[in-house]
Amino acid sequence: MLTSNQQEIIKSTAPVLREYGTDITTRFYNLLFTNNPELLNIFNQANQKQGKQQRALANSIIAAAENIEQLEQIMPVVEQIAHKHRSIGILPEHYPLVGENLLQAIKDVLGDNATDEILNAWEAAYSIIADIFIQVEQNMYQQAEEQENGWQGYKPFYIDQIVIESDVITSFYLKPVDQKPLPTFEPGQYISVQLSIPGETYQHVRQYSLSDQPNQEYYRISIKREDENDPNGVVSNYLHHQAKEGDEVPITVPAGDFTVDLSDQQPLVLISGGVGITPMLSMLKTVTEKQPEREVTFIHAARNSDVHAFSQELSAIAKENNQVRLLTVYSDPTANDREQKLFDYEGKISLDWLKQELTSSNQVFYFCGPNTFMQTIHESLTEWGTPEDQIHFEFFGPKQELKSKTLV
Ligand SMILES: Cc1cc2nc3c(=O)[nH]c(=O)nc-3n(C[C@H](O)[C@H](O)[C@H](O)COP(=O)(O)OP(=O)(O)OC[C@H]3O[C@@H](n4cnc5c(N)ncnc54)[C@H](O)[C@@H]3O)c2cc1C
Ligand code: HEM
């Protein structure tokens, strides 16, 4: 419990911390990794370098502290972060490391302005927030392990099959080395893979959405190759160029709250850009199987057919299921795409186009794709009047802010 004086201090200093948020978390990560280099095995260094993770962490701690008297209000955000933490393997013993280095960073950045009273108040607030995360995550770990065929931490899988889906996207079918059946998952969920890549000092952990419907035999992930001329794109390039069928890949139990409610009968609109198609395809396949009466519009945007993954799989689904309407949007079609009419619309998805194609804004929307794409879709739906609780989206990285909605 915070004293009322400490609550006051938190409220009055939160704006200052927000102002210096990025400085504080940048300093914090420097300290954290200098003092605990083993943590470089679990943090995504590309996200660090681009500052995405810094902002996400700073925003969420300040938002939590500001809501410390009514933490139930931020529980949905806590749960979402906890899914990511559980998937990566963040443990209770990690929290004091973050707490100590965070306080030191506040002290370093604010200098003399950080009095003992202020630091004590933030230490107490962090400890309350950390306890909530630890509790929520403990329940998730327990559930992951105790569910039928579940497990704890990373379990060895092997690549059973590699299938090229487009010029840039390749699928990897993963099966457990122990040959046990797989636990089910909710369409839209992701796994974490942990790779030791030759020549790399640290291990790399990345999340990948499951692109097929739940089954007990394999998990399918479908990965876009990041630009190979870039020094980064470490994991996707490794998997595209070096991984072979038979190689071992340790993964965690599926996690995530970007999932479709299969008891809801409202018409569903699934919109994806590029590799954002992966969770959507899993949703589509599951809904057609489990909810054959539910209307689904599946909109996919890609540059052209060269980079359009799963086009045949999607056409087959639409052909077999009357409930599905498939719309393909190409921003830069090839001459062959035009000749063969391989797309429905040329350009980028806009509100005008959505209004033209969809009967109503009052449907349940799920979308995933590049950040600018997500921004456009979110703005369009908000302007069109779709209720906020019918808008769901997933970032393929730390959550960012979409203009009309603060996420953390
Ligand atoms: C929930 C979730 C689900 C996901 N599902 C999928 C999926 O289904 N399929 C999929 O392909 N991906 C998915 N991702 C993304 C995936 O986890 C990886 O981020 C992606 O594969 C890139 O990893 P990488 O190691 O190849 O690239 P990284 O080395 O991590 O680099 C990522 C990007 O950052 C850029 N970058 C790196 N360092 C810098 C720097 N210093 N300055 C500027 N830019 C830099 C790189 O050029 C690259 O474009 C998902 C992510 C999340 C969080
Ligand atoms: C109360 C304390 C904490 C808060 C508020 C917090 C907050 C966050 C947030 C907001 C994200 C981004 C989630 C997303 O958008 O997907 C995140 C991810 C992450 N967190 Fe935490 N976190 C806390 C503690 C910890 C601890 C103790 C560790 C381990 C030392 C940790 C490790 C990670 C890692 C590795 C990621 C993924 C990073 C990435 O992919 O770039 N966090 N956390």
Coordinates of C-alpha atoms and ligand atoms in Angstrom, one line a residue:
M1 CA 0.0 0.0 0.0
L2 CA 1.2 3.5 -0.8
T3 CA 0.7 6.2 1.9
S4 CA -1.5 9.1 0.7
N5 CA 1.7 11.3 0.7
Q6 CA 3.3 8.8 -1.7
Q7 CA 0.2 8.8 -3.9
E8 CA 0.5 12.5 -4.1
I9 CA 4.2 12.3 -5.0
I10 CA 3.5 9.8 -7.8
K11 CA 0.8 12.0 -9.2
S12 CA 2.9 15.1 -9.2
T13 CA 6.1 13.5 -10.5
A14 CA 4.5 11.3 -13.2
P15 CA 4.4 14.1 -15.8
V16 CA 8.1 14.8 -15.1
L17 CA 8.9 11.1 -15.6
R18 CA 6.8 11.1 -18.7
E19 CA 8.8 14.0 -20.1
Y20 CA 12.1 12.3 -19.4
G21 CA 10.6 8.8 -20.0
T22 CA 12.8 7.9 -22.9
D23 CA 16.0 9.2 -21.3
I24 CA 15.2 7.3 -18.1
T25 CA 14.5 4.0 -19.9
T26 CA 17.5 4.4 -22.2
R27 CA 19.7 4.8 -19.1
F28 CA 17.8 2.0 -17.4
Y29 CA 18.5 -0.5 -20.3
N30 CA 22.2 0.6 -20.3
L31 CA 22.4 -0.2 -16.6
L32 CA 20.3 -3.3 -16.8
F33 CA 22.5 -4.9 -19.6
T34 CA 25.8 -3.8 -18.0
N35 CA 24.9 -5.2 -14.7
N36 CA 23.1 -8.3 -16.1
P37 CA 24.5 -9.1 -19.5
E38 CA 22.7 -12.5 -19.4
L39 CA 19.5 -10.6 -20.1
L40 CA 20.7 -9.9 -23.6
N41 CA 19.6 -13.5 -24.3
I42 CA 15.9 -12.6 -23.8
F43 CA 15.6 -8.9 -25.0
N44 CA 15.1 -8.2 -28.7
Q45 CA 18.1 -6.0 -29.5
A46 CA 16.6 -4.7 -32.8
N47 CA 13.6 -3.3 -30.8
Q48 CA 16.1 -1.8 -28.3
K49 CA 18.0 0.0 -31.1
Q50 CA 14.9 1.5 -32.6
G51 CA 13.7 2.7 -29.2
K52 CA 10.4 0.8 -29.5
Q53 CA 10.8 -1.2 -26.3
Q54 CA 12.0 1.8 -24.3
R55 CA 8.8 3.7 -25.0
A56 CA 6.6 0.7 -24.3
L57 CA 8.1 0.1 -20.9
A58 CA 8.3 3.7 -19.9
N59 CA 4.7 4.4 -20.9
S60 CA 3.3 1.3 -19.1
I61 CA 5.1 1.9 -15.8
I62 CA 4.0 5.5 -15.7
A63 CA 0.5 4.7 -16.7
A64 CA 0.3 1.9 -14.1
A65 CA 1.7 4.3 -11.4
E66 CA -0.8 7.0 -12.3
N67 CA -3.6 4.4 -11.9
I68 CA -2.2 2.9 -8.7
E69 CA -5.4 3.6 -6.8
Q70 CA -7.6 1.7 -9.4
L71 CA -5.2 -0.8 -11.0
E72 CA -8.2 -2.9 -12.1
Q73 CA -8.6 -0.3 -14.9
I74 CA -5.3 -1.3 -16.5
M75 CA -5.6 -5.0 -16.0
P76 CA -6.4 -5.6 -19.8
V77 CA -3.0 -4.0 -20.6
V78 CA -1.3 -5.9 -17.8
E79 CA -2.7 -9.2 -19.2
Q80 CA -1.5 -8.3 -22.7
I81 CA 2.0 -7.6 -21.6
A82 CA 2.0 -10.6 -19.3
H83 CA 1.2 -12.8 -22.3
K84 CA 4.3 -11.5 -24.0
H85 CA 6.3 -12.0 -20.8
R86 CA 5.0 -15.5 -20.3
S87 CA 5.8 -16.4 -23.9
I88 CA 9.4 -15.1 -23.5
G89 CA 10.0 -16.7 -20.1
I90 CA 10.1 -13.6 -17.7
L91 CA 10.3 -14.9 -14.1
P92 CA 9.7 -13.4 -10.7
E93 CA 13.4 -13.1 -10.0
H94 CA 13.8 -10.8 -12.9
Y95 CA 11.5 -8.1 -11.4
P96 CA 13.9 -6.8 -8.7
L97 CA 16.7 -6.5 -11.3
V98 CA 14.4 -4.2 -13.3
G99 CA 13.2 -2.3 -10.2
E100 CA 16.8 -1.6 -8.9
N101 CA 18.1 -0.4 -12.3
L102 CA 15.0 1.6 -13.0
L103 CA 15.3 3.5 -9.7
Q104 CA 19.0 4.1 -10.4
A105 CA 18.1 5.4 -13.8
I106 CA 15.5 7.8 -12.4
K107 CA 18.2 9.0 -9.9
D108 CA 20.8 9.5 -12.7
V109 CA 18.5 11.4 -15.0
L110 CA 16.7 13.6 -12.5
G111 CA 19.8 14.3 -10.4
D112 CA 19.1 16.4 -7.4
N113 CA 15.5 16.7 -8.2
A114 CA 15.1 13.0 -7.3
T115 CA 14.8 13.3 -3.5
D116 CA 14.8 10.3 -1.3
E117 CA 11.1 10.8 -0.7
I118 CA 10.4 10.7 -4.5
L119 CA 12.6 7.7 -5.0
N120 CA 10.9 5.8 -2.1
A121 CA 7.5 6.6 -3.5
W122 CA 8.4 5.2 -7.0
E123 CA 10.1 2.2 -5.4
A124 CA 6.9 1.4 -3.5
A125 CA 4.8 1.9 -6.6
Y126 CA 7.1 -0.3 -8.7
S127 CA 6.9 -3.0 -6.1
I128 CA 3.1 -3.0 -6.2
I129 CA 3.0 -3.1 -10.0
A130 CA 5.7 -5.8 -10.2
D131 CA 3.7 -8.0 -7.7
I132 CA 0.6 -7.8 -9.9
F133 CA 2.6 -8.8 -13.0
I134 CA 4.2 -11.6 -11.1
Q135 CA 0.8 -12.9 -9.9
V136 CA -0.8 -12.7 -13.4
E137 CA 2.2 -14.4 -15.0
Q138 CA 2.3 -17.1 -12.4
N139 CA -1.3 -18.0 -13.3
M140 CA -0.4 -18.0 -17.0
Y141 CA 2.7 -20.3 -16.4
Q142 CA 0.6 -22.7 -14.4
Q143 CA -2.1 -22.7 -17.1
A144 CA 0.5 -23.3 -19.9
E145 CA 2.0 -26.2 -18.1
E146 CA -1.1 -27.8 -16.7
Q147 CA -3.3 -27.7 -19.8
E148 CA -3.5 -31.0 -21.7
N149 CA -0.1 -31.7 -23.4
G150 CA 1.2 -28.3 -22.1
W151 CA 4.8 -27.7 -21.0
Q152 CA 7.0 -25.2 -19.1
G153 CA 9.5 -22.9 -20.7
Y154 CA 11.0 -23.8 -24.1
K155 CA 10.4 -27.3 -25.4
P156 CA 12.5 -28.8 -28.3
F157 CA 10.6 -28.9 -31.6
Y158 CA 12.1 -29.7 -35.0
I159 CA 11.4 -28.3 -38.5
D160 CA 9.4 -31.0 -40.2
Q161 CA 8.7 -29.2 -43.4
I162 CA 9.7 -25.9 -45.1
V163 CA 7.3 -24.5 -47.7
I164 CA 7.9 -21.4 -49.7
E165 CA 4.7 -19.3 -49.8
S166 CA 5.9 -16.2 -51.8
D167 CA 9.1 -14.4 -52.8
V168 CA 9.5 -13.2 -49.2
I169 CA 7.4 -15.5 -46.9
T170 CA 8.2 -19.1 -46.0
S171 CA 6.3 -21.5 -43.7
F172 CA 8.0 -23.8 -41.2
Y173 CA 6.0 -26.7 -39.9
L174 CA 7.2 -27.5 -36.4
K175 CA 6.7 -30.8 -34.6
P176 CA 7.7 -31.7 -31.0
V177 CA 10.8 -33.9 -30.7
D178 CA 9.0 -36.0 -28.1
Q179 CA 6.3 -36.7 -30.7
K180 CA 3.5 -35.9 -28.1
P181 CA 0.3 -34.4 -29.3
L182 CA 0.2 -30.6 -29.1
P183 CA -1.9 -28.5 -26.8
T184 CA -4.6 -26.5 -28.6
F185 CA -4.4 -22.7 -29.1
E186 CA -6.7 -19.9 -29.9
P187 CA -6.4 -18.7 -33.5
G188 CA -4.4 -15.4 -33.5
Q189 CA -2.0 -16.6 -30.8
Y190 CA 1.8 -16.7 -31.2
I191 CA 4.8 -18.7 -30.0
S192 CA 8.3 -17.6 -29.1
V193 CA 11.2 -19.3 -30.8
Q194 CA 14.7 -19.2 -29.2
L195 CA 17.6 -19.6 -31.5
S196 CA 21.4 -20.0 -30.9
I197 CA 22.7 -18.7 -34.2
P198 CA 26.3 -19.5 -35.1
G199 CA 28.5 -16.4 -34.8
E200 CA 26.0 -14.6 -32.5
T201 CA 27.1 -14.0 -28.9
Y202 CA 23.6 -14.1 -27.5
Q203 CA 20.5 -16.2 -28.1
H204 CA 17.7 -14.6 -30.0
V205 CA 14.0 -14.8 -29.1
R206 CA 11.3 -13.9 -31.6
Q207 CA 7.5 -14.2 -31.6
Y208 CA 5.7 -15.8 -34.6
S209 CA 1.9 -16.1 -35.0
L210 CA 0.5 -19.5 -35.7
S211 CA -0.7 -19.4 -39.3
D212 CA -2.7 -22.6 -39.5
Q213 CA -5.7 -23.7 -37.5
P214 CA -5.2 -25.6 -34.2
N215 CA -4.3 -29.3 -34.7
Q216 CA -2.4 -31.8 -32.5
E217 CA 0.3 -32.6 -35.0
Y218 CA 2.2 -29.5 -35.9
Y219 CA 2.4 -25.7 -35.4
R220 CA 2.9 -23.7 -38.6
I221 CA 4.7 -20.4 -38.5
S222 CA 5.2 -18.3 -41.7
I223 CA 8.1 -15.8 -41.7
K224 CA 8.8 -12.8 -43.8
R225 CA 12.5 -12.4 -44.7
E226 CA 13.6 -9.0 -43.6
D227 CA 15.9 -7.2 -46.0
E228 CA 19.0 -9.4 -46.4
N229 CA 21.2 -6.4 -47.2
D230 CA 20.4 -5.1 -43.8
P231 CA 22.9 -6.2 -41.1
N232 CA 19.9 -7.1 -39.0
G233 CA 16.9 -9.3 -39.8
V234 CA 19.0 -11.8 -37.9
V235 CA 16.4 -14.5 -37.2
S236 CA 14.3 -14.3 -40.3
N237 CA 17.3 -14.4 -42.6
Y238 CA 18.8 -17.3 -40.5
L239 CA 15.6 -19.3 -40.8
H240 CA 15.1 -18.5 -44.6
H241 CA 18.7 -19.2 -45.6
Q242 CA 20.3 -21.6 -43.2
A243 CA 17.7 -23.6 -41.3
K244 CA 17.0 -27.0 -42.7
E245 CA 14.3 -29.6 -42.3
G246 CA 15.2 -31.7 -39.2
D247 CA 16.8 -28.7 -37.3
E248 CA 15.8 -28.2 -33.7
V249 CA 13.9 -25.1 -32.6
P250 CA 12.9 -24.6 -29.0
I251 CA 9.5 -22.9 -28.6
T252 CA 7.1 -21.9 -25.9
V253 CA 3.3 -22.7 -25.4
P254 CA 1.1 -20.4 -27.6
A255 CA 0.2 -17.1 -26.0
G256 CA -1.5 -13.8 -26.7
D257 CA -4.9 -12.2 -26.4
F258 CA -5.5 -11.3 -30.1
T259 CA -8.0 -14.0 -30.5
V260 CA -11.5 -14.4 -32.0
D261 CA -14.5 -15.0 -29.8
L262 CA -16.0 -18.2 -31.4
S263 CA -19.2 -17.8 -29.4
D264 CA -19.9 -14.4 -31.1
Q265 CA -22.0 -14.6 -34.3
Q266 CA -21.5 -11.0 -35.5
P267 CA -20.1 -10.7 -39.0
L268 CA -16.3 -10.7 -39.0
V269 CA -13.9 -8.6 -41.0
L270 CA -10.2 -9.8 -41.1
I271 CA -7.8 -7.3 -42.7
S272 CA -4.1 -7.9 -43.2
G273 CA -1.2 -6.3 -44.8
G274 CA 1.9 -8.3 -45.9
V275 CA 3.0 -10.9 -43.4
G276 CA 0.2 -9.7 -41.1
I277 CA -1.8 -12.4 -42.8
T278 CA -0.5 -15.1 -40.5
P279 CA -2.9 -14.7 -37.5
M280 CA -5.8 -13.9 -39.9
L281 CA -5.4 -17.1 -41.8
S282 CA -5.5 -19.1 -38.6
M283 CA -8.7 -17.2 -37.6
L284 CA -10.3 -17.7 -41.0
K285 CA -9.6 -21.4 -41.1
T286 CA -10.9 -21.9 -37.6
V287 CA -14.1 -19.8 -38.0
T288 CA -15.0 -21.6 -41.3
E289 CA -14.7 -24.9 -39.4
K290 CA -16.3 -23.9 -36.1
Q291 CA -18.8 -21.3 -37.1
P292 CA -20.0 -22.2 -40.6
E293 CA -22.9 -19.7 -40.4
R294 CA -20.8 -16.7 -39.6
E295 CA -20.2 -14.2 -42.3
V296 CA -16.5 -13.4 -42.9
T297 CA -14.9 -10.8 -45.1
F298 CA -11.2 -11.5 -45.6
I299 CA -9.3 -8.5 -47.0
H300 CA -5.6 -8.9 -47.8
A301 CA -3.3 -6.1 -49.0
A302 CA 0.1 -6.9 -50.7
R303 CA 2.3 -5.2 -53.2
N304 CA 1.5 -7.8 -55.9
S305 CA 1.2 -11.5 -56.5
D306 CA 5.0 -12.0 -56.2
V307 CA 4.8 -11.3 -52.4
H308 CA 1.2 -12.5 -51.9
A309 CA 1.5 -15.6 -49.6
F310 CA -1.3 -18.2 -49.3
S311 CA -3.3 -17.0 -52.3
Q312 CA -4.1 -20.5 -53.4
E313 CA -4.9 -21.7 -49.9
L314 CA -7.3 -18.6 -49.5
S315 CA -9.0 -19.2 -52.8
A316 CA -9.7 -22.8 -51.9
I317 CA -11.2 -21.7 -48.6
A318 CA -13.4 -19.1 -50.2
K319 CA -14.5 -21.6 -52.8
E320 CA -15.5 -24.3 -50.3
N321 CA -17.2 -21.9 -47.8
N322 CA -20.0 -19.6 -49.0
Q323 CA -19.7 -17.6 -45.8
V324 CA -16.3 -16.2 -46.9
R325 CA -15.9 -13.1 -49.1
L326 CA -12.3 -12.7 -50.2
L327 CA -11.0 -9.2 -51.3
T328 CA -7.4 -8.8 -52.6
V329 CA -5.8 -5.3 -52.7
Y330 CA -2.5 -4.8 -54.6
S331 CA -0.7 -1.5 -54.4
D332 CA 1.7 -2.3 -57.3
P333 CA 0.3 -5.1 -59.5
T334 CA 2.5 -6.7 -62.2
A335 CA 1.4 -6.8 -65.8
N336 CA 0.5 -10.4 -65.3
D337 CA -1.6 -9.6 -62.2
R338 CA -3.6 -7.2 -64.4
E339 CA -4.0 -9.6 -67.3
Q340 CA -5.1 -12.4 -65.1
K341 CA -7.2 -10.2 -62.8
L342 CA -5.5 -11.5 -59.7
F343 CA -6.8 -8.7 -57.5
D344 CA -10.0 -6.8 -56.7
Y345 CA -8.7 -3.3 -56.1
E346 CA -5.5 -1.4 -57.0
G347 CA -4.2 1.0 -54.5
K348 CA -4.2 1.2 -50.7
I349 CA -7.1 0.5 -48.3
S350 CA -8.9 3.7 -47.4
L351 CA -12.1 4.6 -45.6
D352 CA -13.9 5.3 -48.9
W353 CA -13.0 1.9 -50.2
L354 CA -14.0 0.1 -47.0
K355 CA -17.4 2.0 -47.1
Q356 CA -17.8 0.9 -50.7
E357 CA -17.1 -2.8 -50.0
L358 CA -18.5 -3.4 -46.6
T359 CA -22.2 -3.3 -45.8
S360 CA -21.7 -1.8 -42.3
S361 CA -19.1 -0.5 -39.9
N362 CA -20.9 -2.4 -37.2
Q363 CA -19.0 -5.7 -37.6
V364 CA -16.2 -7.2 -35.6
F365 CA -12.8 -6.1 -37.0
Y366 CA -9.4 -7.7 -36.7
F367 CA -6.3 -6.3 -38.4
C368 CA -2.6 -6.8 -38.5
G369 CA 0.1 -5.4 -40.8
P370 CA 2.8 -2.7 -41.0
N371 CA 2.4 0.2 -38.5
T372 CA 1.3 2.8 -41.1
F373 CA -1.3 0.3 -42.4
M374 CA -2.6 -0.3 -38.9
Q375 CA -2.8 3.4 -38.4
T376 CA -4.9 3.9 -41.5
I377 CA -7.3 1.1 -40.7
H378 CA -7.7 2.2 -37.1
E379 CA -8.4 5.8 -38.1
S380 CA -10.8 4.7 -40.8
L381 CA -12.8 2.5 -38.5
T382 CA -12.9 5.0 -35.7
E383 CA -14.1 7.7 -38.1
W384 CA -16.7 5.4 -39.5
G385 CA -18.1 4.8 -36.0
T386 CA -17.1 1.2 -35.3
P387 CA -17.5 0.7 -31.6
E388 CA -14.1 0.4 -29.9
D389 CA -14.7 -3.0 -28.4
Q390 CA -15.2 -4.4 -31.9
I391 CA -11.8 -3.2 -33.1
H392 CA -8.9 -5.7 -32.4
F393 CA -5.3 -5.5 -33.7
E394 CA -1.9 -7.0 -33.2
F395 CA 1.5 -5.4 -33.6
F396 CA 4.4 -7.6 -34.8
G397 CA 6.6 -5.9 -32.2
P398 CA 6.2 -3.8 -29.0
K399 CA 2.8 -2.1 -29.0
Q400 CA 2.9 1.4 -30.5
E401 CA 0.4 4.2 -30.2
L402 CA -2.3 4.5 -32.8
K403 CA -3.3 8.1 -33.0
S404 CA -6.8 7.8 -31.7
K405 CA -6.1 5.3 -29.0
T406 CA -3.4 5.2 -26.3
L407 CA -2.4 1.6 -25.8
V408 CA -0.2 1.7 -22.7
Ligands
LIG1 C1 3.1 -11.1 -31.6 C2 4.0 -11.2 -32.7 C3 3.7 -12.0 -33.8 C4 4.6 -12.0 -34.9 N1 4.3 -12.8 -36.0 C5 5.1 -12.8 -37.0 C6 4.8 -13.7 -38.2 O1 3.8 -14.4 -38.2 N2 5.6 -13.6 -39.2 C7 6.7 -12.8 -39.3 O2 7.5 -12.8 -40.3 N3 7.0 -12.0 -38.2 C8 6.2 -12.0 -37.1 N4 6.6 -11.2 -36.0 C9 7.8 -10.4 -36.1 C10 9.0 -11.3 -35.7 O3 8.9 -11.6 -34.3 C11 10.4 -10.6 -35.9 O4 10.3 -9.4 -35.3 C12 10.7 -10.5 -37.4 O5 10.8 -11.8 -37.9 C13 12.1 -9.8 -37.5 O6 13.1 -10.5 -36.8 P1 14.6 -10.6 -37.3 O7 15.4 -11.2 -36.3 O8 14.6 -11.1 -38.7 O9 14.9 -9.0 -37.5 P2 15.6 -8.1 -36.4 O10 17.1 -8.3 -36.5 O11 14.9 -8.2 -35.2 O12 15.3 -6.7 -37.1 C14 13.9 -6.3 -37.2 C15 13.8 -5.0 -38.1 O13 14.4 -3.9 -37.4 C16 15.4 -3.4 -38.3 N5 16.5 -2.9 -37.4 C17 17.3 -3.7 -36.7 N6 18.3 -2.9 -36.1 C18 18.0 -1.7 -36.4 C19 18.6 -0.4 -36.1 N7 19.7 -0.4 -35.4 N8 18.1 0.7 -36.7 C20 17.0 0.6 -37.5 N9 16.4 -0.5 -37.8 C21 16.9 -1.6 -37.3 C22 15.8 -4.5 -39.2 O14 16.3 -4.0 -40.4 C23 14.6 -5.2 -39.4 O15 13.8 -4.6 -40.5 C24 5.7 -11.2 -34.9 C25 6.0 -10.4 -33.8 C26 5.2 -10.4 -32.7 C27 5.5 -9.5 -31.6
HEM2 C1 6.4 -4.0 -13.9 C2 7.4 -4.2 -14.7 C3 7.3 -4.4 -16.1 C4 6.6 -3.7 -17.0 C5 5.5 -2.6 -16.7 C6 6.9 -4.2 -18.4 C7 6.3 -3.7 -19.5 C8 6.6 -4.2 -20.8 C9 5.9 -3.8 -22.0 C10 4.9 -2.7 -22.1 C11 6.4 -4.6 -23.0 C12 6.0 -4.5 -24.5 C13 4.9 -5.5 -24.7 C14 4.3 -5.5 -26.1 O1 3.9 -4.5 -26.5 O2 4.3 -6.5 -26.7 C15 7.3 -5.5 -22.4 C16 8.0 -6.5 -23.1 C17 9.1 -7.2 -22.6 N1 9.5 -7.2 -21.3 FE1 8.6 -6.2 -19.8 N2 7.9 -5.1 -18.3 C18 8.2 -5.3 -16.9 C19 9.1 -6.2 -16.4 C20 9.9 -6.9 -17.1 C21 11.0 -7.7 -16.6 C22 11.3 -7.9 -15.1 C23 11.6 -8.3 -17.6 C24 12.9 -9.2 -17.6 C25 14.0 -8.8 -17.1 C26 11.0 -7.9 -18.8 C27 11.3 -8.3 -20.1 C28 10.6 -8.0 -21.2 C29 10.9 -8.5 -22.6 C30 12.1 -9.4 -22.9 C31 10.0 -8.0 -23.4 C32 9.9 -8.2 -25.0 C33 10.8 -7.1 -25.5 C34 10.8 -7.1 -27.0 O3 10.3 -7.9 -27.7 O4 11.5 -6.1 -27.5 N3 10.0 -7.0 -18.5 N4 7.4 -5.3 -21.1

